[in-house]
Coordinates of N, CA, C and O in Angstrom, one line a residue:
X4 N 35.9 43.7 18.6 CA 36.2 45.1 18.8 C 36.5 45.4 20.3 O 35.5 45.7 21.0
X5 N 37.8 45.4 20.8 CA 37.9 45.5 21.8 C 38.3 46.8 22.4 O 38.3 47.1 23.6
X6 N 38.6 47.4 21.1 CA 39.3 48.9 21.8 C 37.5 50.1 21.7 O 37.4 51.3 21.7
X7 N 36.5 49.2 21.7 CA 35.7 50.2 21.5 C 34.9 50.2 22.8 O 34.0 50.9 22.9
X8 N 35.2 49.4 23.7 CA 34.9 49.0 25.0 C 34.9 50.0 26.0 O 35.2 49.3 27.0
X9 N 34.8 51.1 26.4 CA 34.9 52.0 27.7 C 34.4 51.5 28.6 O 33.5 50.7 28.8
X10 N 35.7 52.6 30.0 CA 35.1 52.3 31.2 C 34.0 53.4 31.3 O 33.4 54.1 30.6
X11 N 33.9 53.1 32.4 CA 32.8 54.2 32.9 C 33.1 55.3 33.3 O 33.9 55.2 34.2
X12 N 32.8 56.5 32.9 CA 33.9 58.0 33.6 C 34.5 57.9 32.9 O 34.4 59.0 32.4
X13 N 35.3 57.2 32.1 CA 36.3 57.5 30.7 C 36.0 58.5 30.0 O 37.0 59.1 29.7
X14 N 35.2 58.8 29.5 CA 34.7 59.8 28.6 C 34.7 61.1 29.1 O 34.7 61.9 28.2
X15 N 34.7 61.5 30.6 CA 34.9 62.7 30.7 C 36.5 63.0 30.6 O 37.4 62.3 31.0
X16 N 36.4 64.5 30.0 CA 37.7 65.6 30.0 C 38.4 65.9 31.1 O 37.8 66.8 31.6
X17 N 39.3 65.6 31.8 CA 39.7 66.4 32.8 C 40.5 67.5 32.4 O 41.6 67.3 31.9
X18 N 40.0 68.9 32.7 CA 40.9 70.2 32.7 C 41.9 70.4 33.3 O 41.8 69.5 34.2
X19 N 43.1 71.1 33.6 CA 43.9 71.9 34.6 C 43.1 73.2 35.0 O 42.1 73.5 34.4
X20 N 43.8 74.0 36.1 CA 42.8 74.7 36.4 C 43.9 75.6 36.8 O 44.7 75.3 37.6
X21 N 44.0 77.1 36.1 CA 45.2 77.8 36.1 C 45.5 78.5 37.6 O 44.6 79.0 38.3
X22 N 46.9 78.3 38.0 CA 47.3 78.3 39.7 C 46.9 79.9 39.9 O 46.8 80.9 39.2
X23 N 46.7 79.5 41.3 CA 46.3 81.1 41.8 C 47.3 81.4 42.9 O 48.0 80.6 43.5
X24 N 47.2 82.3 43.1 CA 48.0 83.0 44.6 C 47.4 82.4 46.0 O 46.4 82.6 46.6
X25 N 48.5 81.6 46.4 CA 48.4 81.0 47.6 C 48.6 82.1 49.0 O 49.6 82.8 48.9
X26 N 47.8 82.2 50.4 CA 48.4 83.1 51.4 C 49.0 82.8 52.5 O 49.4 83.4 53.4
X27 N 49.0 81.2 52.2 CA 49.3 80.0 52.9 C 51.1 80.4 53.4 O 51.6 80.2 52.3
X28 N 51.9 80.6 54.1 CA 53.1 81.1 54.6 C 53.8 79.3 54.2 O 53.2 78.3 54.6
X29 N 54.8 79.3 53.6 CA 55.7 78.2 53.5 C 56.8 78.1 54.4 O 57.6 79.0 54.2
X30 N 57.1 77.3 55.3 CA 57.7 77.5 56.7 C 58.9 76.2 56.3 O 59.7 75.8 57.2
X31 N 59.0 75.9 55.3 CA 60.1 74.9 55.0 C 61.1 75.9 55.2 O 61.7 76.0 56.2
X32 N 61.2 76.4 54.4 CA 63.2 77.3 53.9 C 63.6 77.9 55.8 O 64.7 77.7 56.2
X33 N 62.6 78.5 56.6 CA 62.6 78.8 57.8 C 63.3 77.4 58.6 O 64.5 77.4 58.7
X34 N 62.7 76.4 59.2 CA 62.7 75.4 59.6 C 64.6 75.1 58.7 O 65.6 74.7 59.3
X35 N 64.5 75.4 57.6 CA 66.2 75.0 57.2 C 67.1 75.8 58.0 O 68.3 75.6 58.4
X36 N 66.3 77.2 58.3 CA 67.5 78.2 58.5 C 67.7 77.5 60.5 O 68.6 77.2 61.3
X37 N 66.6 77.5 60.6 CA 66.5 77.3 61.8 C 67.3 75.9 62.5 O 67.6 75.9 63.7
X38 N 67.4 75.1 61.9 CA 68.2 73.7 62.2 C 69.9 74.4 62.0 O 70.7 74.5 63.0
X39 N 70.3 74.9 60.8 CA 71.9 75.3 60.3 C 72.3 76.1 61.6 O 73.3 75.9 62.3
X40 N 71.3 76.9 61.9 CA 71.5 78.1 63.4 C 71.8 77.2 64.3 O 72.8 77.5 65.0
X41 N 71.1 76.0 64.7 CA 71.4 75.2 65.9 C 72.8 75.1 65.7 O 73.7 75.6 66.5
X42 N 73.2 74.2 64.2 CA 73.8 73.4 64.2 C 75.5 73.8 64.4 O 76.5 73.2 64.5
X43 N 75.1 75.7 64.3 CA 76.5 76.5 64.1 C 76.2 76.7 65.5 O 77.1 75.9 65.8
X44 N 75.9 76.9 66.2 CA 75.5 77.2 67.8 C 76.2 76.3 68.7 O 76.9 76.7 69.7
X45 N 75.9 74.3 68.1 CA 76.4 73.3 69.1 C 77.7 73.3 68.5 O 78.4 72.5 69.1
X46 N 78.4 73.9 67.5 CA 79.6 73.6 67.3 C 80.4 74.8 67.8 O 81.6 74.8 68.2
X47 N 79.4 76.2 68.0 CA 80.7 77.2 68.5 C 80.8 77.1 70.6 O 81.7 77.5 71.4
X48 N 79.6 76.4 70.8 CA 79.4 76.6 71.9 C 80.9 75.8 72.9 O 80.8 76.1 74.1
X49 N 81.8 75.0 72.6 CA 82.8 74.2 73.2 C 84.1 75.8 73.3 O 84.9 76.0 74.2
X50 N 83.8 76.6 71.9 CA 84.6 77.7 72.2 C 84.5 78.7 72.9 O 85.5 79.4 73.2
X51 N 83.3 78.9 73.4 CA 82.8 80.0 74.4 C 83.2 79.6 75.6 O 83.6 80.5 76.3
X52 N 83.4 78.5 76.2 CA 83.9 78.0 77.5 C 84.6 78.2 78.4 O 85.6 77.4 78.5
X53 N 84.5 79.4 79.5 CA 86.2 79.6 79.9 C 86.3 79.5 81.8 O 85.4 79.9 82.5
X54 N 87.3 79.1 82.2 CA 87.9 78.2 83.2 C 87.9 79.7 84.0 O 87.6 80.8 83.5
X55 N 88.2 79.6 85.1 CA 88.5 80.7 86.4 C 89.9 80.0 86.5 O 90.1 78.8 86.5
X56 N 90.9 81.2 86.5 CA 92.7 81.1 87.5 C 92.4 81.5 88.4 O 91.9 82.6 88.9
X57 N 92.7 80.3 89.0 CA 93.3 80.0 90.4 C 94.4 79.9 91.2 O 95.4 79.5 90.6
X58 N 94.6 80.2 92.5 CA 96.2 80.5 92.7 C 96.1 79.3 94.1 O 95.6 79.4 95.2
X59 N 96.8 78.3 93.5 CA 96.8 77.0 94.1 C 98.7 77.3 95.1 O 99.8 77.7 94.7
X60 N 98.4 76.8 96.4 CA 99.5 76.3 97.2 C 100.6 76.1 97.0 O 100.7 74.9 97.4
X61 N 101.9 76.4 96.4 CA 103.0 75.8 95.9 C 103.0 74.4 97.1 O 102.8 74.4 98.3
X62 N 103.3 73.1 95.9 CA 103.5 71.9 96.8 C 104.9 71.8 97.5 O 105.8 71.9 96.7
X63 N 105.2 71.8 98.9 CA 106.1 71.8 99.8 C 106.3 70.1 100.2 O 105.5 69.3 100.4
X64 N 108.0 70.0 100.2 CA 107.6 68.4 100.8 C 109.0 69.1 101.9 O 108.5 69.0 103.0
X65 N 109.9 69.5 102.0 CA 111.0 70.0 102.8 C 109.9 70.2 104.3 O 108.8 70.6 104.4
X66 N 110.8 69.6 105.4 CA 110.2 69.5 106.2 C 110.9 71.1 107.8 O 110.5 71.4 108.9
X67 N 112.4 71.7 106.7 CA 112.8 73.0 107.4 C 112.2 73.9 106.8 O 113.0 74.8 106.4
X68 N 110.7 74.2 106.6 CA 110.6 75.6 105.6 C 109.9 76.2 107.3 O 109.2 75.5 108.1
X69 N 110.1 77.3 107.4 CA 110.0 78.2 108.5 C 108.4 78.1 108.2 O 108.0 77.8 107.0
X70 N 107.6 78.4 109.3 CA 105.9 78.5 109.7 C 105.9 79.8 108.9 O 106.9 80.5 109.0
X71 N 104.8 80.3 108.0 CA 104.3 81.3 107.2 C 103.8 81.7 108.3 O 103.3 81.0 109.3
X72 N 104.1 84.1 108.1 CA 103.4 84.3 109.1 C 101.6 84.4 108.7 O 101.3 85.1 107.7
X73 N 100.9 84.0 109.2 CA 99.3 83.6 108.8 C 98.6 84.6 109.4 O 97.3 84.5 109.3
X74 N 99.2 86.0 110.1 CA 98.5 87.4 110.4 C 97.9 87.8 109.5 O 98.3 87.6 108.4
X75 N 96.5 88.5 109.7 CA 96.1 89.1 108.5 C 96.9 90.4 108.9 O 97.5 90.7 109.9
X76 N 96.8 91.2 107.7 CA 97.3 93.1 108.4 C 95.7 93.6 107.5 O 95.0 93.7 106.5
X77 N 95.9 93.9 109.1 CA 93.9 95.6 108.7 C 94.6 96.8 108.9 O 95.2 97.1 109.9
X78 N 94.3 97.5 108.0 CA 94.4 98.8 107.6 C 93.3 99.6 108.1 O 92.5 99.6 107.1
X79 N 92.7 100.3 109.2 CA 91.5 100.9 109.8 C 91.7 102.2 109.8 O 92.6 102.7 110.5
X80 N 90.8 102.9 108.8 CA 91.3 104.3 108.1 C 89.7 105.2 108.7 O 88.7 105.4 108.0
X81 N 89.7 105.7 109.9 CA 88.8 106.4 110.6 C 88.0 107.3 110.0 O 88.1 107.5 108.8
X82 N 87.1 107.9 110.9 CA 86.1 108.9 109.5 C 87.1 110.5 110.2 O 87.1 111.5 109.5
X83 N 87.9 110.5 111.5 CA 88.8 111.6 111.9 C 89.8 111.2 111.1 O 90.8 111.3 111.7
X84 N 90.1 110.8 109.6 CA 91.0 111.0 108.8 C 92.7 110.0 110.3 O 93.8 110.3 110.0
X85 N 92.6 109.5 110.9 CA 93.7 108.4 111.6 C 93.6 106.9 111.0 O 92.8 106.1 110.8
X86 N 95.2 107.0 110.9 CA 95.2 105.4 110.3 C 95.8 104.5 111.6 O 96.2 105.0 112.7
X87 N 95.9 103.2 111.2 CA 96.2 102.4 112.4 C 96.3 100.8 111.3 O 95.5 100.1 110.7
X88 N 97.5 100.8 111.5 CA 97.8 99.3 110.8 C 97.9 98.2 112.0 O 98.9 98.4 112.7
X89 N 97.0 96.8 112.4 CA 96.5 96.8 112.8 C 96.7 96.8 114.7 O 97.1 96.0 115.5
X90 N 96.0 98.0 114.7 CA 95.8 98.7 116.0 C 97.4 99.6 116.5 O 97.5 99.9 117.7
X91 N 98.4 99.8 115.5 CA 99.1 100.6 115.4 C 99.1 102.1 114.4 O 99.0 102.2 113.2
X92 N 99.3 102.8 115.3 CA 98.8 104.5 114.6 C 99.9 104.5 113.9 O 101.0 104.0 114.0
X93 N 99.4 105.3 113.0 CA 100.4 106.1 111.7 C 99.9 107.1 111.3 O 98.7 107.4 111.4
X94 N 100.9 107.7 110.6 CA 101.2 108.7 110.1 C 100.4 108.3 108.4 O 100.4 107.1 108.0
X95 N 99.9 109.4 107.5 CA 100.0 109.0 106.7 C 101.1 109.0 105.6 O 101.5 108.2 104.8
X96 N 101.5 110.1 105.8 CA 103.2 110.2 105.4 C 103.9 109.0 105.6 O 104.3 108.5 104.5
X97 N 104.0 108.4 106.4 CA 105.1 106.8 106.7 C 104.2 105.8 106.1 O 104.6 104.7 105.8
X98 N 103.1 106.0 106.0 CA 102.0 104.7 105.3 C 102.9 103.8 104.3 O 102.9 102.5 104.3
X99 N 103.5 104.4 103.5 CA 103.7 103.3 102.1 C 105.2 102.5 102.6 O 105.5 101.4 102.2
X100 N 106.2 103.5 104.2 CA 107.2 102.9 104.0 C 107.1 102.1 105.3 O 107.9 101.2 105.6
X101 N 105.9 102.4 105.9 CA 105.5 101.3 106.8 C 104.9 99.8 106.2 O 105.5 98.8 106.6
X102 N 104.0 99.7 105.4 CA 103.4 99.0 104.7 C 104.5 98.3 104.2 O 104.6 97.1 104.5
X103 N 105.5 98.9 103.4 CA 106.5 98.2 102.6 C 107.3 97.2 103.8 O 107.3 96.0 103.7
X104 N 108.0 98.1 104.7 CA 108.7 97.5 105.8 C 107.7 95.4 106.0 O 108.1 94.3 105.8
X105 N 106.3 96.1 106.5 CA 105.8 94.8 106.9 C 105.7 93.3 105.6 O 105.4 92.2 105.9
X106 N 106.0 93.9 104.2 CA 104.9 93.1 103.5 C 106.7 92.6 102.5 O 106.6 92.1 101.4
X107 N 107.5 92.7 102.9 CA 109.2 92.7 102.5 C 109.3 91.4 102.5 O 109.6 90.8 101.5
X108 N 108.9 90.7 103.6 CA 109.5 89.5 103.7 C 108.1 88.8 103.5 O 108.2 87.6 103.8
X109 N 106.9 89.1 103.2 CA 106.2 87.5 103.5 C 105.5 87.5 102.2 O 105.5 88.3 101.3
X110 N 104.7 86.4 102.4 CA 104.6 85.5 101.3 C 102.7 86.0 100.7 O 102.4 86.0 99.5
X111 N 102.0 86.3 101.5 CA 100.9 86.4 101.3 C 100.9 88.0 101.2 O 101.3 88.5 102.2
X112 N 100.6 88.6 100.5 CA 100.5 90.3 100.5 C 99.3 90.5 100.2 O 99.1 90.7 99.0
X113 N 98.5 90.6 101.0 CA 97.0 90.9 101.0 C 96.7 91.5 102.2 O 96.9 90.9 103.3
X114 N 96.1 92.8 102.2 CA 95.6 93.7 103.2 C 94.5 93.7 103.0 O 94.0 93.4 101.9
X115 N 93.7 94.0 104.4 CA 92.6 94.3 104.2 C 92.0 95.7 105.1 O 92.4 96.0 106.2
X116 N 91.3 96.3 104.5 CA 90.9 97.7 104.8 C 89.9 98.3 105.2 O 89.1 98.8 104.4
X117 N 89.8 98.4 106.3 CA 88.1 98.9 107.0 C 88.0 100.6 107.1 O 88.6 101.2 108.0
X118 N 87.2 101.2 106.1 CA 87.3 102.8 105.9 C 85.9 103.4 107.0 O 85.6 102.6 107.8
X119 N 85.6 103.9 107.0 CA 84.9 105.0 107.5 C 84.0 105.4 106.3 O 84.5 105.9 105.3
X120 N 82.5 105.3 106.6 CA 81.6 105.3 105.6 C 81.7 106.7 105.3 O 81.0 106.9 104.3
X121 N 82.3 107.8 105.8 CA 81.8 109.1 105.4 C 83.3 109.9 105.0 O 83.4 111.1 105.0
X122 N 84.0 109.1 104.8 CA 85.5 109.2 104.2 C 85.0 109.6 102.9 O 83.8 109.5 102.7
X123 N 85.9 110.3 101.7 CA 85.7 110.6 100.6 C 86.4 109.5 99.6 O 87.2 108.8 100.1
X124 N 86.1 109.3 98.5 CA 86.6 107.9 97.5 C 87.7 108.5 97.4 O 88.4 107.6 97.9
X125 N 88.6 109.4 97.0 CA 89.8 109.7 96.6 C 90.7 109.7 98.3 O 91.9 109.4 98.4
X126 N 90.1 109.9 99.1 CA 91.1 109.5 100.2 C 91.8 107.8 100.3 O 92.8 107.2 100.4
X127 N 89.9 107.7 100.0 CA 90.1 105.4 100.3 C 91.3 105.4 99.2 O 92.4 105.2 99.6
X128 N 91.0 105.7 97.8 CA 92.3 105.2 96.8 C 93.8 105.7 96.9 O 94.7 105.0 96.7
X129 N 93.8 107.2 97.3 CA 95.2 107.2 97.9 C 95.9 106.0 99.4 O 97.1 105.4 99.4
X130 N 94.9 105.9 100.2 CA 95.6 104.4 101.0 C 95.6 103.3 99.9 O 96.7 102.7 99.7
X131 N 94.6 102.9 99.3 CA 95.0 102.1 97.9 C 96.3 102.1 97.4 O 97.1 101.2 97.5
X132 N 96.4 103.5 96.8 CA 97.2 103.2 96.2 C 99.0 103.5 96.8 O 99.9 103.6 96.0
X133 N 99.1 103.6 98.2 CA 100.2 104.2 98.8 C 100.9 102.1 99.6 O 101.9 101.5 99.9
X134 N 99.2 102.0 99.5 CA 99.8 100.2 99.9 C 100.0 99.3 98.8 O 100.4 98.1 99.0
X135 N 99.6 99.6 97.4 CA 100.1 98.9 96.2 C 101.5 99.9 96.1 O 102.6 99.3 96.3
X136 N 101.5 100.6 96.0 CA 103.3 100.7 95.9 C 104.2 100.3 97.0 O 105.4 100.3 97.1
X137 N 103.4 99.8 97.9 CA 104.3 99.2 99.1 C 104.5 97.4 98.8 O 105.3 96.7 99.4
X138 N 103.8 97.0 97.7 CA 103.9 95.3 97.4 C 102.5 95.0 97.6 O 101.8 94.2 97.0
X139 N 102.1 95.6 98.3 CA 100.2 94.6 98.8 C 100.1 94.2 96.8 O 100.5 94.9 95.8
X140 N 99.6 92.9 96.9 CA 98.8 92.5 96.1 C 97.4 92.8 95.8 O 96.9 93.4 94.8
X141 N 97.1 92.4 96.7 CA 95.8 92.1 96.9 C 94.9 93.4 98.2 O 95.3 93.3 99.3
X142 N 94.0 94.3 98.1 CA 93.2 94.9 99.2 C 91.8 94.2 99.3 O 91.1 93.9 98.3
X143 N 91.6 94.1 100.1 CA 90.2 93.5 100.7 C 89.7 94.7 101.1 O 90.6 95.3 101.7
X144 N 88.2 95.3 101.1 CA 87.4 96.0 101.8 C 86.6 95.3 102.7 O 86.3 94.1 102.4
X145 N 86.4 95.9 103.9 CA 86.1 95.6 104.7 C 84.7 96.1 105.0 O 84.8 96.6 106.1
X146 N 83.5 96.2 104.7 CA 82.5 97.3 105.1 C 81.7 97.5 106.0 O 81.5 96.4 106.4
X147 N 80.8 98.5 106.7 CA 80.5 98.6 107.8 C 79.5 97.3 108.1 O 79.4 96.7 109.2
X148 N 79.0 97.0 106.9 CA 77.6 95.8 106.7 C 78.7 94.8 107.3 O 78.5 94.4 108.5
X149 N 80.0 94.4 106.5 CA 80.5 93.2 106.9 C 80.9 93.4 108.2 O 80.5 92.5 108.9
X150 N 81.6 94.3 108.8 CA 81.5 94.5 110.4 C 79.9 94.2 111.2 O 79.8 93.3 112.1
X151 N 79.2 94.6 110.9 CA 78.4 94.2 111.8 C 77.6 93.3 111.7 O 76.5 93.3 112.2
X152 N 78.1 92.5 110.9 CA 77.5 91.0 110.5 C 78.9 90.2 111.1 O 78.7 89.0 111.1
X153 N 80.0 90.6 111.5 CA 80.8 89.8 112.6 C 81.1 90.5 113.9 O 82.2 90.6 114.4
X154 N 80.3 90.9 114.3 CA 79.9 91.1 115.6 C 80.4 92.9 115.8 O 79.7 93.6 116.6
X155 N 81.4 93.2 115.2 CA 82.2 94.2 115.3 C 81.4 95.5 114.9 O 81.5 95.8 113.7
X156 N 80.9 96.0 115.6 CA 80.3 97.6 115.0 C 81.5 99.0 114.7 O 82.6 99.0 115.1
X157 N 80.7 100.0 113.9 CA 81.9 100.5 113.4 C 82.2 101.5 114.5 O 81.5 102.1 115.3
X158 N 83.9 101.5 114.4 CA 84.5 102.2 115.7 C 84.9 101.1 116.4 O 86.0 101.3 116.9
X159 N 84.4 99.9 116.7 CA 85.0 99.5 117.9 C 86.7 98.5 117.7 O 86.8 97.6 116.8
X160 N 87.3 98.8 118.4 CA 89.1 97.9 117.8 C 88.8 96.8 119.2 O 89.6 96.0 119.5

């Protein structure tokens, strides 16, 4: 009789024991969301990427191209309301057809502008804008700080 043989502990019942409410936080489905987030992040991130334009030298090999003139032009617009392109007086009336006159023939059109800290903003932008209708490209400010961080205090030519 061999099936009447028990082990030991065999004879007891084991129950199930009906499930209860866990308060335990389940952090799997999170941890999924949280990898997919990376994983859309390292793929958008090569699209986000963007370069600075730059305005690079046209390459010259011609050995007759006339010397560029390499003057800057300063525009020095006083707090007595007098302009002076640089260290020549004007009028502001002739401003745009003076400006134009100088900026006709050359290649770099960039002025730069040293105002008078107690000048009003709608004055500075009418010389703005009386030297963009003359061609200027480009205006540089000039400010009292940057003056006297190159030796030049304001007022002095």
């Amino acid at each position: 009789m061999a099936h009447a043989h028990h082990h030991l502990g065999a004879d007891k019942v084991v129950k199930g024991e009906v499930p209860h409410a866990s308060s335990d936080m389940n952090i799997t489905p999170l941890i999924d969301v949280l990898l997919v987030l990376i994983v859309i992040f390292m793929a958008a991130l090569p699209l986000t990427q963007k370069g600075l334009d730059i305005n690079l030298p046209a390459e010259s090999k011609s050995k007759n191209d006339v010397t560029p003139d390499v003057s800057q032009i300063v525009l020095d617009f006083s707090a007595d309301k007098r302009i002076s392109v640089n260290h020549e007086e004007i009028k502001i009336n002739d401003l745009e057809q003076r400006l134009r006159n100088i900026y006709d023939q050359r290649k770099d059109k960039t002025m730069f502008l040293m105002g008078a800290g107690t000048l009003h903003y709608k004055e500075i932008v009418d010389v703005i804008d009386a030297a963009k209708g003359a061609g200027v490209e480009k205006v540089g400010i000039v400010t009292e700080g940057m003056r006297k961080a190159g030796g030049a205090g304001p007022g002095s030519n």
